[in-house]
XYZ file of C-alpha atoms in Angstrom:
323
model
C -114.045 20.380 -17.627
C -115.458 19.169 -20.917
C -118.730 21.302 -22.147
C -121.436 19.422 -22.661
C -123.443 19.369 -26.284
C -126.998 20.576 -25.873
C -127.971 20.197 -29.335
C -128.198 16.131 -30.210
C -126.219 14.828 -33.140
C -128.768 12.369 -34.548
C -130.661 15.661 -35.821
C -127.780 15.625 -38.398
C -128.819 11.620 -39.685
C -129.962 13.021 -43.205
C -127.554 15.162 -44.069
C -124.688 12.650 -42.842
C -127.096 10.293 -45.621
C -127.015 12.443 -48.285
C -122.962 12.504 -48.167
C -123.066 8.938 -48.500
C -125.176 8.663 -51.192
C -123.157 11.620 -53.329
C -119.673 9.551 -52.177
C -121.336 6.657 -53.335
C -122.287 7.552 -56.120
C -118.868 8.942 -57.202
C -118.000 5.374 -56.542
C -120.514 3.120 -58.270
C -119.736 5.082 -61.480
C -115.710 4.720 -61.305
C -113.490 4.024 -62.992
C -113.629 7.477 -64.825
C -111.346 8.945 -68.278
C -108.027 10.554 -67.383
C -109.468 13.921 -68.377
C -113.259 14.796 -68.127
C -114.872 18.157 -68.652
C -114.675 20.281 -65.387
C -116.298 23.621 -66.648
C -118.782 24.364 -68.834
C -120.567 27.289 -71.292
C -123.888 28.486 -70.643
C -124.821 26.141 -73.997
C -123.060 23.118 -71.709
C -120.194 23.074 -74.265
C -117.292 21.780 -72.027
C -114.582 24.278 -71.876
C -111.828 22.944 -69.325
C -111.053 19.622 -69.186
C -108.880 17.104 -66.381
C -109.488 15.080 -63.330
C -112.634 14.062 -62.579
C -111.314 13.425 -58.848
C -110.452 17.339 -58.950
C -114.070 18.190 -58.926
C -115.093 15.074 -56.531
C -112.503 16.314 -54.081
C -113.866 19.911 -54.077
C -117.316 18.892 -53.622
C -116.666 15.942 -50.885
C -114.770 18.330 -49.010
C -117.325 21.543 -49.171
C -119.945 19.164 -48.108
C -118.216 18.148 -44.956
C -117.327 22.081 -44.496
C -121.017 22.799 -44.297
C -121.644 20.200 -42.303
C -119.374 21.106 -39.832
C -120.278 24.605 -39.819
C -124.218 23.717 -39.581
C -122.888 21.355 -35.688
C -121.495 24.870 -34.711
C -124.608 26.716 -35.646
C -127.032 24.168 -34.193
C -125.392 23.487 -30.784
C -124.838 28.071 -30.630
C -129.019 28.086 -31.280
C -129.223 25.648 -28.910
C -127.060 27.085 -26.463
C -128.713 30.335 -26.835
C -132.638 29.425 -26.522
C -134.637 29.869 -23.619
C -137.536 27.786 -25.014
C -137.748 25.479 -27.969
C -137.432 27.609 -30.945
C -137.414 26.149 -34.831
C -134.504 26.360 -36.247
C -134.437 27.538 -39.444
C -130.373 27.496 -39.526
C -130.327 23.380 -39.696
C -131.518 23.152 -43.221
C -129.009 24.645 -45.261
C -126.448 21.886 -45.014
C -129.030 19.720 -46.175
C -129.881 22.072 -48.783
C -126.318 22.841 -49.932
C -125.480 19.519 -49.494
C -128.128 17.867 -51.338
C -128.053 19.999 -54.250
C -124.275 19.481 -55.052
C -125.244 15.432 -54.588
C -127.703 15.850 -57.106
C -125.939 18.011 -59.284
C -123.084 14.856 -59.093
C -125.268 12.462 -59.775
C -126.490 13.985 -63.173
C -122.527 15.010 -63.642
C -121.272 11.111 -63.181
C -124.092 10.430 -65.406
C -122.660 12.886 -68.355
C -119.516 11.579 -68.040
C -120.528 7.824 -68.365
C -122.742 8.771 -71.562
C -120.442 9.950 -73.780
C -122.160 12.917 -74.412
C -120.336 16.100 -75.694
C -122.593 18.408 -74.634
C -123.919 19.009 -70.872
C -127.828 19.325 -69.740
C -128.458 19.325 -66.227
C -130.978 17.490 -64.266
C -133.440 19.066 -62.407
C -135.154 16.116 -61.248
C -131.899 14.671 -59.090
C -130.862 18.354 -57.923
C -134.547 19.087 -56.424
C -135.136 15.294 -55.050
C -132.051 15.034 -53.044
C -132.214 18.808 -51.451
C -135.695 18.552 -50.956
C -136.081 15.390 -49.613
C -132.996 16.037 -47.195
C -134.505 19.265 -46.482
C -137.639 18.498 -45.218
C -136.521 15.289 -43.359
C -134.347 17.794 -41.542
C -137.374 19.802 -40.938
C -139.077 16.436 -38.999
C -135.919 16.013 -36.811
C -135.709 19.550 -36.123
C -139.510 19.802 -34.990
C -139.348 16.558 -32.809
C -135.685 17.624 -31.260
C -136.497 18.182 -27.497
C -135.481 21.709 -25.599
C -132.014 21.029 -23.227
C -131.841 24.294 -20.971
C -128.103 25.430 -20.959
C -127.355 27.599 -18.105
C -125.708 30.930 -18.761
C -122.504 31.610 -16.320
C -123.149 35.450 -15.604
C -120.447 37.975 -14.347
C -121.961 40.117 -12.043
C -119.255 42.310 -11.110
C -118.989 44.875 -8.768
C -119.380 48.213 -10.367
C -119.344 50.643 -7.745
C -116.029 51.553 -8.000
C -115.624 52.089 -11.864
C -119.246 54.345 -11.325
C -117.335 56.504 -8.670
C -114.410 57.099 -11.053
C -116.188 58.139 -13.877
C -118.421 60.596 -12.304
C -115.034 62.407 -10.385
C -113.894 62.512 -14.033
C -117.109 64.357 -15.247
C -117.443 66.616 -12.399
C -113.785 67.458 -12.776
C -113.959 68.037 -16.263
C -111.209 65.642 -17.002
C -111.302 63.668 -20.518
C -111.626 59.829 -20.151
C -112.014 57.160 -22.589
C -113.354 53.822 -21.949
C -112.526 50.625 -23.751
C -114.712 47.797 -24.498
C -113.032 45.391 -26.828
C -114.992 42.129 -28.479
C -111.968 39.739 -30.471
C -112.678 36.525 -30.410
C -110.599 33.864 -32.064
C -113.200 32.899 -35.024
C -112.971 36.953 -36.344
C -109.061 36.470 -36.577
C -109.670 32.935 -38.751
C -112.272 34.098 -41.059
C -110.179 37.636 -41.785
C -107.015 36.147 -42.626
C -107.463 32.391 -44.124
C -110.500 33.056 -45.813
C -109.583 36.349 -47.872
C -106.300 34.419 -48.651
C -108.199 31.485 -50.140
C -110.436 33.994 -52.013
C -107.311 36.212 -53.476
C -105.526 32.939 -54.332
C -108.904 31.538 -55.965
C -109.308 34.805 -58.364
C -105.297 34.304 -58.953
C -105.560 30.562 -60.127
C -109.003 31.970 -62.715
C -107.357 35.318 -63.358
C -106.157 33.678 -66.780
C -109.712 32.829 -68.386
C -112.325 34.814 -65.957
C -110.053 38.066 -65.325
C -113.975 39.599 -63.817
C -114.940 36.654 -61.834
C -110.992 37.240 -60.527
C -111.512 40.477 -59.629
C -114.659 39.834 -57.337
C -112.837 36.894 -55.638
C -109.921 39.305 -54.762
C -112.032 42.155 -54.131
C -114.446 40.164 -51.700
C -111.064 38.604 -50.305
C -109.489 42.306 -49.332
C -112.858 43.123 -47.838
C -113.154 40.511 -45.382
C -110.161 41.600 -43.706
C -111.840 44.982 -42.963
C -112.801 43.339 -39.338
C -109.536 41.778 -38.098
C -108.665 42.809 -34.888
C -112.621 43.095 -33.631
C -114.765 45.229 -32.087
C -113.788 48.304 -30.103
C -116.650 50.478 -28.617
C -114.898 53.813 -27.324
C -117.112 56.114 -24.546
C -116.101 59.220 -24.229
C -118.403 61.496 -22.446
C -119.414 63.282 -25.706
C -119.893 60.390 -27.870
C -119.588 56.252 -28.251
C -118.047 54.898 -31.275
C -117.439 51.522 -32.192
C -114.662 51.044 -34.814
C -113.899 47.744 -36.534
C -110.577 45.933 -37.635
C -106.767 47.505 -36.798
C -107.389 50.138 -39.210
C -109.911 51.617 -36.574
C -113.001 51.605 -39.650
C -115.627 53.584 -37.747
C -119.427 51.664 -38.126
C -121.337 53.597 -35.288
C -120.827 57.234 -33.887
C -123.500 58.386 -31.265
C -123.726 61.463 -29.413
C -124.167 61.119 -25.727
C -126.875 63.402 -25.443
C -129.095 61.396 -28.409
C -129.082 58.754 -26.013
C -132.635 58.885 -23.952
C -131.928 55.818 -21.859
C -129.719 52.697 -21.815
C -130.284 49.164 -20.321
C -128.745 45.704 -20.259
C -130.218 43.142 -22.371
C -129.774 39.716 -23.460
C -130.601 38.252 -26.252
C -130.226 35.327 -29.184
C -128.040 36.338 -31.609
C -128.859 33.648 -34.258
C -132.964 33.622 -33.429
C -133.015 37.489 -32.682
C -130.729 38.869 -35.922
C -129.620 35.909 -37.840
C -126.112 35.749 -36.703
C -123.041 38.357 -35.456
C -121.921 41.804 -37.084
C -123.661 44.288 -37.645
C -127.558 43.394 -37.579
C -130.565 44.600 -38.118
C -134.338 43.523 -36.900
C -137.554 45.534 -37.100
C -136.966 46.649 -33.458
C -133.116 47.779 -33.199
C -129.508 47.978 -34.906
C -126.856 45.728 -33.524
C -123.023 45.249 -32.887
C -121.538 42.183 -32.130
C -118.849 39.519 -32.837
C -120.102 37.022 -29.636
C -122.498 36.463 -26.295
C -125.856 36.707 -26.007
C -125.586 39.926 -23.819
C -125.195 43.721 -24.626
C -126.505 47.142 -23.655
C -129.695 48.708 -25.306
C -129.772 52.505 -26.096
C -132.581 54.506 -26.814
C -132.059 56.755 -28.516
C -133.411 60.009 -31.101
C -133.414 57.701 -34.004
C -135.962 55.412 -35.315
C -134.673 52.393 -33.758
C -132.861 51.257 -30.670
C -129.062 50.689 -30.387
C -127.622 47.149 -29.164
C -123.889 46.692 -28.251
C -122.795 43.695 -27.140
C -120.426 43.411 -24.542
C -118.160 40.934 -22.631
C -118.272 42.960 -19.688
C -121.816 44.672 -20.406
C -122.181 45.641 -16.805
C -119.033 48.087 -16.802
C -120.490 49.636 -20.043
C -123.623 50.134 -19.093
C -122.166 51.349 -15.820
C -119.824 54.335 -17.913
C -122.956 54.975 -20.311
C -125.117 55.741 -17.693
C -122.623 57.844 -15.672
C -122.247 59.698 -18.699
C -125.910 60.436 -19.967
C -127.220 61.049 -15.872
C -124.546 64.067 -15.221
C -124.536 65.691 -18.415
């Protein structure tokens, strides 16, 4: 069965208009010389030349990418909200694509001017990005709230609880695993690092430090590959990331005061996925909107996202209540 789109697509009209301005400005300024400045020093002096379509292709490609990401984020926001709330994320693609469009308008004017020194025009930059963001904010205010019914899996956990209690009474060791490994994690931790490493390799000859930063960032992004694994034993709760088992949380069960199921909005409450913070708690999750909230001896509560939060809660409560 096809999933219904919750977030109205007409809210993306402003950024699509900006994309049209971007493409229109490129076409209107054509034809271009065979070789044009592609990179400039801090003083505006060109230090690398090539085809203008190299820059235009990258700019249009990035614009489409940011718009696509915004479509996904806005749909997630709409599915997660329980009442109408302003989605600040919806402005990101308007601002970013607007800035790239403003720069492109300025850049095409520079190419056709025949000048040897590039001077950035902030007017185009601010006007296009600002107008797009304001119009997008108006559209977001007009966006209607559409309720999304979440499918809850109310599993029978009585058997699991009895099994855990038996292990505890018999003092036999056990480990309960809870795993989250969504497809987007594999995508981001394989292809994005690969792109960064390739880009670093390409610019290595001319710009060593930026190349090293790109390569290092690419290597760091591989750490979550393999997802999140929560391990519960009678003594502790350990959260590990990636195939290498990088430990991101180690909590003694004796430090847990209480545990309860918690529904949350990843984007609204925490601004994304992964290891997140807000004024109330520290959270660990890669997907979903449900988890287990732990009150501990620390200053903040801990939220562990789970695909089977009832099972995770049952194990934690059994461990903390019978210790």
